[in-house]
Amino acid sequence: MGTHLKGADYAEYLDIPVESNEKDWNGFKPRSSTGMQLMHAKAAEANMKQ
């Protein structure tokens, strides 16, 4: 959101491996992201009635 609203560059925080055991994630203290996974889900369809 900060990327779009503020024009800030947060790319380094968004470029992370799927498994946190491969490398510490940016923005987390060392070893605090151990065991975490990045999962993506499809967006839900909007249910708009007119």
XYZ file of N, CA and C in Angstrom:
150
model
N 0.812 -1.170 0.000
C 0.000 0.000 0.000
C 0.872 1.255 0.000
N 1.953 1.230 0.781
C 2.844 2.384 0.808
C 3.491 2.630 -0.537
N 3.661 1.566 -1.319
C 4.243 1.707 -2.646
C 3.335 2.539 -3.539
N 2.031 2.301 -3.452
C 1.080 3.009 -4.314
C 0.695 4.378 -3.763
N 0.510 4.488 -2.463
C 0.049 5.747 -1.879
C 1.170 6.744 -1.618
N 2.305 6.246 -1.154
C 3.405 7.131 -0.780
C 4.527 7.154 -1.808
N 4.485 6.238 -2.751
C 5.557 6.153 -3.733
C 6.851 5.603 -3.132
N 6.747 4.938 -1.985
C 7.927 4.376 -1.308
C 8.342 3.066 -1.977
N 9.629 2.769 -1.904
C 10.160 1.552 -2.524
C 10.305 0.471 -1.454
N 9.375 -0.460 -1.433
C 9.401 -1.570 -0.483
C 9.739 -2.886 -1.175
N 10.316 -2.829 -2.337
C 10.598 -4.028 -3.116
C 11.471 -5.022 -2.362
N 12.434 -4.543 -1.581
C 13.320 -5.459 -0.865
C 12.561 -6.288 0.172
N 11.456 -5.769 0.687
C 10.668 -6.513 1.661
C 9.704 -7.490 0.991
N 9.395 -7.264 -0.267
C 8.463 -8.126 -0.984
C 9.152 -9.237 -1.757
N 10.453 -9.122 -1.944
C 11.220 -10.137 -2.671
C 11.801 -11.116 -1.652
N 10.984 -12.095 -1.247
C 11.404 -13.061 -0.238
C 11.199 -14.471 -0.758
N 11.987 -15.431 -0.264
C 11.783 -16.816 -0.684
C 10.492 -17.371 -0.078
N 9.943 -18.394 -0.687
C 8.712 -19.005 -0.194
C 8.943 -19.607 1.189
N 10.056 -20.278 1.394
C 10.393 -20.886 2.678
C 11.357 -19.989 3.432
N 11.036 -19.639 4.663
C 11.903 -18.757 5.444
C 13.171 -19.456 5.910
N 13.207 -20.782 5.832
C 14.401 -21.506 6.256
C 15.550 -21.336 5.264
N 15.258 -20.887 4.040
C 16.302 -20.675 3.037
C 17.152 -19.458 3.366
N 16.526 -18.403 3.857
C 17.202 -17.128 4.120
C 16.317 -16.292 5.023
N 16.919 -15.503 5.937
C 16.113 -14.618 6.790
C 15.367 -13.613 5.917
N 14.111 -13.357 6.271
C 13.305 -12.403 5.528
C 13.656 -10.986 5.946
N 13.707 -10.059 4.985
C 13.940 -8.641 5.287
C 12.806 -8.124 6.161
N 13.163 -7.308 7.150
C 12.168 -6.743 8.045
C 11.942 -7.575 9.294
N 12.504 -8.782 9.347
C 12.401 -9.645 10.518
C 13.773 -9.751 11.178
N 13.782 -9.850 12.493
C 15.041 -10.075 13.200
C 15.570 -11.448 12.803
N 16.896 -11.641 12.828
C 17.466 -12.951 12.459
C 16.805 -14.095 13.236
N 16.489 -15.138 12.523
C 15.879 -16.371 13.022
C 14.428 -16.204 13.493
N 13.859 -15.008 13.437
C 12.474 -14.839 13.886
C 11.467 -15.251 12.811
N 11.913 -15.422 11.585
C 11.002 -15.862 10.521
C 11.131 -17.361 10.254
N 11.920 -18.068 11.058
C 12.129 -19.501 10.858
C 10.804 -20.249 10.910
N 10.564 -21.068 9.917
C 9.350 -21.873 9.854
C 8.178 -21.190 9.176
N 8.311 -19.921 8.811
C 7.207 -19.216 8.153
C 7.185 -19.550 6.660
N 6.025 -19.489 6.057
C 5.861 -19.719 4.628
C 5.073 -18.563 4.028
N 5.436 -18.195 2.795
C 4.678 -17.192 2.053
C 3.688 -17.937 1.171
N 2.407 -17.701 1.420
C 1.365 -18.391 0.663
C 0.531 -17.359 -0.078
N 0.166 -17.679 -1.307
C -0.659 -16.795 -2.125
C -2.022 -17.442 -2.339
N -3.054 -16.647 -2.301
C -4.404 -17.133 -2.552
C -5.050 -16.264 -3.625
N -5.986 -16.854 -4.341
C -6.719 -16.075 -5.340
C -7.684 -15.147 -4.633
N -7.897 -13.999 -5.230
C -8.847 -13.030 -4.666
C -10.265 -13.558 -4.802
N -11.081 -13.268 -3.823
C -12.483 -13.677 -3.865
C -13.227 -12.798 -4.854
N -14.212 -13.376 -5.493
C -15.028 -12.602 -6.439
C -15.935 -11.656 -5.653
N -16.114 -10.479 -6.174
C -16.983 -9.492 -5.538
C -18.436 -9.938 -5.694
N -19.178 -9.840 -4.625
C -20.592 -10.209 -4.650
C -21.404 -8.923 -4.547
N -21.613 -8.277 -5.675
C -22.314 -7.001 -5.684
C -23.671 -7.172 -6.349
N -24.722 -6.886 -5.609
C -26.077 -6.958 -6.172
C -26.531 -5.545 -6.502
N -27.217 -5.414 -7.583
C -27.726 -4.100 -7.981
C -29.213 -4.043 -7.878
